[in-house]
CSV table of N, CA and C in Angstrom, one decimal:
chain,number,residue,atom,x,y,z
A,14,MET,N,10.0,-18.4,-8.2
A,14,MET,CA,8.7,-18.6,-8.8
A,14,MET,C,8.3,-17.2,-9.5
A,15,ASP,N,7.8,-17.4,-10.7
A,15,ASP,CA,7.4,-16.1,-11.4
A,15,ASP,C,6.2,-15.5,-10.7
A,16,PRO,N,6.2,-14.1,-10.4
A,16,PRO,CA,5.2,-13.3,-9.6
A,16,PRO,C,3.8,-13.6,-10.3
A,17,MET,N,3.8,-13.5,-11.5
A,17,MET,CA,2.4,-13.7,-12.1
A,17,MET,C,1.9,-15.0,-11.8
A,18,ILE,N,2.7,-16.1,-11.8
A,18,ILE,CA,2.2,-17.5,-11.5
A,18,ILE,C,1.7,-17.5,-10.0
A,19,ARG,N,2.5,-16.7,-9.3
A,19,ARG,CA,2.2,-16.7,-7.8
A,19,ARG,C,0.9,-16.0,-7.5
A,20,TRP,N,0.7,-14.9,-8.3
A,20,TRP,CA,-0.6,-14.2,-8.2
A,20,TRP,C,-1.8,-14.9,-8.8
A,21,GLY,N,-1.4,-15.8,-9.8
A,21,GLY,CA,-2.5,-16.7,-10.3
A,21,GLY,C,-2.8,-17.7,-9.2
A,22,PHE,N,-2.0,-18.3,-8.6
A,22,PHE,CA,-2.3,-19.3,-7.5
A,22,PHE,C,-3.1,-18.6,-6.5
A,23,ARG,N,-2.7,-17.4,-6.1
A,23,ARG,CA,-3.4,-16.7,-5.1
A,23,ARG,C,-4.9,-16.4,-5.4
A,24,LEU,N,-5.1,-16.0,-6.7
A,24,LEU,CA,-6.4,-15.6,-7.2
A,24,LEU,C,-7.2,-17.0,-7.3
A,25,ALA,N,-6.7,-18.0,-7.6
A,25,ALA,CA,-7.4,-19.3,-7.6
A,25,ALA,C,-7.8,-19.8,-6.3
A,26,GLN,N,-6.8,-19.5,-5.2
A,26,GLN,CA,-7.2,-19.9,-3.9
A,26,GLN,C,-8.3,-19.0,-3.4
A,27,TRP,N,-8.4,-17.6,-3.7
A,27,TRP,CA,-9.4,-16.9,-3.4
A,27,TRP,C,-10.8,-17.2,-4.0
A,28,PHE,N,-10.5,-17.7,-5.2
A,28,PHE,CA,-11.9,-18.2,-6.0
A,28,PHE,C,-12.4,-19.4,-5.3
A,29,ARG,N,-11.6,-20.3,-4.9
A,29,ARG,CA,-12.1,-21.5,-4.2
A,29,ARG,C,-12.6,-21.2,-2.7
A,30,HIS,N,-11.9,-20.4,-2.0
A,30,HIS,CA,-12.1,-20.0,-0.7
A,30,HIS,C,-12.2,-18.5,-0.5
A,31,PRO,N,-13.3,-17.9,-1.0
A,31,PRO,CA,-13.4,-16.5,-0.8
A,31,PRO,C,-13.2,-16.0,0.5
A,32,PRO,N,-12.6,-14.6,0.7
A,32,PRO,CA,-12.4,-14.2,2.0
A,32,PRO,C,-13.9,-13.7,2.6
A,33,SER,N,-13.7,-13.6,3.8
A,33,SER,CA,-15.0,-13.3,4.7
A,33,SER,C,-15.5,-11.6,4.3
A,34,ARG,N,-16.6,-11.4,4.6
A,34,ARG,CA,-17.1,-10.0,4.3
A,34,ARG,C,-16.3,-9.0,5.2
A,35,GLN,N,-15.9,-9.3,6.3
A,35,GLN,CA,-15.0,-8.3,7.1
A,35,GLN,C,-13.7,-8.2,6.5
A,36,ARG,N,-13.0,-9.2,6.0
A,36,ARG,CA,-11.8,-9.1,5.3
A,36,ARG,C,-11.9,-8.3,4.0
A,37,VAL,N,-12.9,-8.4,3.4
A,37,VAL,CA,-13.2,-7.7,2.2
A,37,VAL,C,-13.4,-6.2,2.5
A,38,ILE,N,-14.0,-5.8,3.5
A,38,ILE,CA,-14.3,-4.4,4.0
A,38,ILE,C,-12.9,-3.8,4.3
A,39,ILE,N,-12.1,-4.6,5.2
A,39,ILE,CA,-10.8,-4.1,5.7
A,39,ILE,C,-9.8,-4.0,4.3
A,40,MET,N,-10.0,-4.8,3.4
A,40,MET,CA,-9.1,-4.6,2.3
A,40,MET,C,-9.5,-3.3,1.5
A,41,ALA,N,-10.9,-3.2,1.3
A,41,ALA,CA,-11.5,-2.1,0.7
A,41,ALA,C,-11.1,-0.7,1.3
A,42,LEU,N,-11.1,-0.7,2.6
A,42,LEU,CA,-10.8,0.6,3.3
A,42,LEU,C,-9.3,0.8,3.2
A,43,VAL,N,-8.6,-0.1,3.3
A,43,VAL,CA,-6.9,0.1,3.1
A,43,VAL,C,-6.7,0.6,1.6
A,44,LEU,N,-7.4,-0.1,0.7
A,44,LEU,CA,-7.1,0.4,-0.6
A,44,LEU,C,-7.6,1.9,-0.8
A,45,GLY,N,-8.8,2.2,-0.2
A,45,GLY,CA,-9.3,3.5,-0.4
A,45,GLY,C,-8.5,4.6,0.3
A,46,LEU,N,-7.9,4.1,1.5
A,46,LEU,CA,-7.0,5.0,2.0
A,46,LEU,C,-5.7,5.3,1.2
A,47,CYS,N,-5.2,4.3,0.7
A,47,CYS,CA,-4.0,4.5,-0.2
A,47,CYS,C,-4.3,5.5,-1.5
A,48,VAL,N,-5.5,5.1,-2.0
A,48,VAL,CA,-5.8,6.0,-3.2
A,48,VAL,C,-6.2,7.4,-2.7
A,49,ALA,N,-6.6,7.7,-1.5
A,49,ALA,CA,-6.8,9.0,-1.1
A,49,ALA,C,-5.7,9.7,-0.8
A,50,LEU,N,-4.6,9.0,-0.3
A,50,LEU,CA,-3.4,9.6,0.0
A,50,LEU,C,-2.6,10.0,-1.3
A,51,VAL,N,-2.6,9.1,-2.2
A,51,VAL,CA,-2.0,9.4,-3.6
A,51,VAL,C,-2.8,10.6,-4.3
A,52,LEU,N,-4.1,10.8,-4.1
A,52,LEU,CA,-4.8,11.8,-4.7
A,52,LEU,C,-4.5,13.1,-4.0
A,53,VAL,N,-4.4,13.1,-2.7
A,53,VAL,CA,-4.0,14.2,-1.9
A,53,VAL,C,-2.7,14.7,-2.3
A,54,GLU,N,-1.6,13.8,-2.4
A,54,GLU,CA,-0.4,14.2,-2.8
A,54,GLU,C,-0.3,14.6,-4.2
A,55,ARG,N,-1.0,14.1,-5.0
A,55,ARG,CA,-1.0,14.5,-6.4
A,55,ARG,C,-1.6,15.8,-6.7
A,56,PHE,N,-2.7,16.1,-6.2
A,56,PHE,CA,-3.6,17.4,-6.5
A,56,PHE,C,-3.4,18.5,-5.5
A,57,ILE,N,-3.2,18.2,-4.3
A,57,ILE,CA,-3.2,19.2,-3.3
A,57,ILE,C,-1.8,19.6,-2.9
A,58,GLY,N,-1.0,18.5,-2.9
A,58,GLY,CA,0.4,18.7,-2.4
A,58,GLY,C,0.7,18.0,-1.1
A,59,TRP,N,1.9,17.8,-0.9
A,59,TRP,CA,2.3,17.3,0.5
A,59,TRP,C,2.5,18.3,1.5
A,60,PRO,N,2.0,18.2,2.6
A,60,PRO,CA,2.2,19.2,3.7
A,60,PRO,C,3.7,19.3,4.1
A,61,GLN,N,4.1,20.4,4.5
A,61,GLN,CA,5.4,20.7,4.9
A,61,GLN,C,5.8,20.0,6.2
A,62,TRP,N,4.9,19.9,6.9
A,62,TRP,CA,5.2,19.2,8.4
A,62,TRP,C,5.6,17.7,8.1
A,63,ALA,N,5.1,17.1,7.1
A,63,ALA,CA,5.2,15.7,6.8
A,63,ALA,C,6.6,15.5,5.9
A,64,THR,N,7.2,16.5,5.5
A,64,THR,CA,8.2,16.4,4.6
A,64,THR,C,9.6,16.3,5.5
A,65,LEU,N,10.4,15.3,5.0
A,65,LEU,CA,11.7,15.1,5.8
A,65,LEU,C,12.6,16.2,5.3
A,66,GLY,N,13.4,16.7,6.2
A,66,GLY,CA,14.4,17.6,6.1
A,66,GLY,C,15.7,17.1,5.4
A,67,ASN,N,16.6,18.0,5.0
A,67,ASN,CA,17.8,17.6,4.3
A,67,ASN,C,18.9,17.4,5.5
A,68,GLN,N,18.6,16.5,6.3
A,68,GLN,CA,19.5,16.3,7.4
A,68,GLN,C,20.3,15.1,7.1
A,69,PRO,N,21.6,14.9,7.6
A,69,PRO,CA,22.5,13.9,7.4
A,69,PRO,C,21.8,12.6,8.2
A,70,PRO,N,22.2,11.5,7.8
A,70,PRO,CA,21.6,10.3,8.5
A,70,PRO,C,22.3,10.3,10.0
A,71,ARG,N,21.5,9.6,10.9
A,71,ARG,CA,22.0,9.5,12.1
A,71,ARG,C,23.1,8.4,12.3
A,72,ILE,N,22.9,7.4,11.4
A,72,ILE,CA,23.9,6.4,11.5
A,72,ILE,C,25.2,6.7,10.6
A,73,VAL,N,26.3,6.6,11.1
A,73,VAL,CA,27.4,7.0,10.3
A,73,VAL,C,28.0,5.6,9.6
A,74,ARG,N,27.9,5.6,8.3
A,74,ARG,CA,28.3,4.5,7.6
A,74,ARG,C,29.7,4.5,7.2
A,75,GLN,N,30.5,3.5,7.5
A,75,GLN,CA,32.0,3.6,7.3
A,75,GLN,C,32.3,2.8,6.0
């Protein structure tokens, strides 16, 4: 199924049965956290402690 049609069905379902206030608050908090993380990475930079090193993978692929 086309993703846009799937999103249309989901939006129609949300329109008919809107989510609870608590679920809306949780979704807004998660979205705000994601936006804050993107803004920190974009304008301040990513901290060195959170950067992965250039180490070889632990699993040897054959």
